[in-house]
């Protein structure tokens, strides 16, 4: 009705230009020419308000669906959300072909009561992002300028038209860097600039190529989510507005400077939200160079196998640090490779707002890759003179810098002439009451999970061997912890997780022989408040994925529990399987606590200890036949020493499998009169 249209238009701050009732023609279908004529009259920025019930009036539903898609031209259609339910009845009445058309149609329906900004506005924002990045490149005598040229339209489209994001819940001028998350320092990510990450109805944007950070900051300023004053701290020591973004930087959800890890983390987030029945999507923005990383393909494999329907938007600018990708390491036909893996892949013009939006908004049961072909010199053709070295622009001399200053002056003149409605002068509204002072680090002394100390232990005189103690105990323990998920890397039975796999399939994941992806994936699960329990050999969860262990788990202080089997020299597998450096590796990473089991009693109590520690834990785990040295009523206690014998001559400190050997040696030594204080 005219009244409905007027209400919607007022809510969107758009004028209602015309009310035109359109009914099915007597022969069926819609008056396509009338729609086309109206679009030509009012321009591509016209938003058509079309009631969903209109689609049920014509006898030819398939033609109706085509009309609905056609009506919007380059701008997306708008359907009143409350009428969506009525459309489902029409689908049920029609044949399969029409049903498929309607399914495709529903991918493009706007579900909110706010019409997106016009294409012209998005293009203006993209131009201003380039202008702002050029400005800071000049003032800092260097910057990632070509990335702004290639990605401005893509990112502006995501924020302004394609994604369902909430209002910012972050301070518009971020406080200083508080330090890596850990005891006394809460984890606060820059994703809060995109809305509340815990809101399952909102889309989540995971930003992977963090050297594009200046582009993202500039966009957030242009659309009013970040105050321009934040740039006063750009690339300054102690600031969150970093040159290479991290998870505490505005707009960033994860730490991804080691490329390809963000996709794996997003896969974990997507899987967790799938378990929660979230309606919001997980969307990843990444660069084409990341497809040279093996972990990217490990992640694609997992996405397809687990049916995680992420949307991955790729800036295909065909550039990398050393020059053109074709000359450095050509990745070939990405779309064909992705489809071969079982994913959906669509190639679009990365500077065409409408193409990007339609591809991103389209729903699919498969992981969907939108490959945006872009020009690294778009909007600043002077950059071509620097080809093929476009990755980072540092001016060679005064003359070259002056040429780019002329380009900036020209861009500023265009804005002055056209009027800047992009948001540069937009007022910024704080959406929470957090004071800036609260962001300043107030470091506290680490709170111990339990009181530290020691207790005297009675060691069994006769040692019993317990067969596979972890296997049964893990299964029983998992039943009591529904948010725990066992994750393996093709070593399920070897790590005694097969019983949990068989009887608790909803709490089990196998990610195959892809440990780097597994580690980042589990970081994503932890961000959604699941607790992943990684089961693999010690070398394969420390040495092989060390970078992922540090960046995706340790530094962000995520609640990932890692059980490393075959510690030390407990295997004849040789150097590839003997974990003799795992403790040193884990201790070199912030926040990771290391636990080691010395007998069957500790194997069967270490899960509770690890669960009680907030943050990442690495456990040196025993398998197979394990001796019981300590009574079953005397479980492991965190940061508490067992005193196995007392004496004043020698203090002997052991851990893990060395304790059993030391007990045997101690008996021989004490028989010669040497008194030993033995601590485990």
Coordinates of C-alpha atoms in Angstrom, one line a residue, residues 489-495 515 518 534-545 562-567 571 576-579 582 618 623:
X489 CA 44.6 -35.1 13.1
X490 CA 44.3 -38.7 11.8
X491 CA 45.6 -40.2 15.0
X492 CA 42.4 -40.8 16.8
X493 CA 43.0 -44.4 18.0
X494 CA 46.7 -43.8 18.5
X495 CA 45.8 -41.0 20.9
X515 CA 47.9 -29.8 11.8
X518 CA 43.8 -27.7 13.0
X534 CA 43.5 -31.5 20.5
X535 CA 44.8 -35.0 20.4
X536 CA 47.9 -35.8 18.4
X537 CA 51.6 -36.6 18.9
X538 CA 53.6 -33.9 20.8
X539 CA 55.8 -33.1 17.7
X540 CA 52.7 -32.5 15.6
X541 CA 51.1 -30.0 17.9
X542 CA 54.2 -28.0 18.8
X543 CA 57.0 -28.2 16.3
X544 CA 55.0 -28.6 13.1
X545 CA 52.4 -25.9 13.7
X562 CA 46.4 -29.6 23.6
X563 CA 47.2 -33.2 24.5
X564 CA 50.6 -34.2 23.1
X565 CA 51.3 -37.9 23.1
X566 CA 54.7 -39.6 22.8
X567 CA 56.5 -37.0 24.9
X571 CA 58.6 -43.8 21.2
X576 CA 60.5 -37.1 13.6
X577 CA 58.3 -38.4 16.4
X578 CA 60.3 -37.8 19.6
X579 CA 59.2 -34.6 21.3
X582 CA 58.0 -29.4 23.0
X618 CA 49.8 -28.1 26.7
X623 CA 49.2 -43.7 26.4

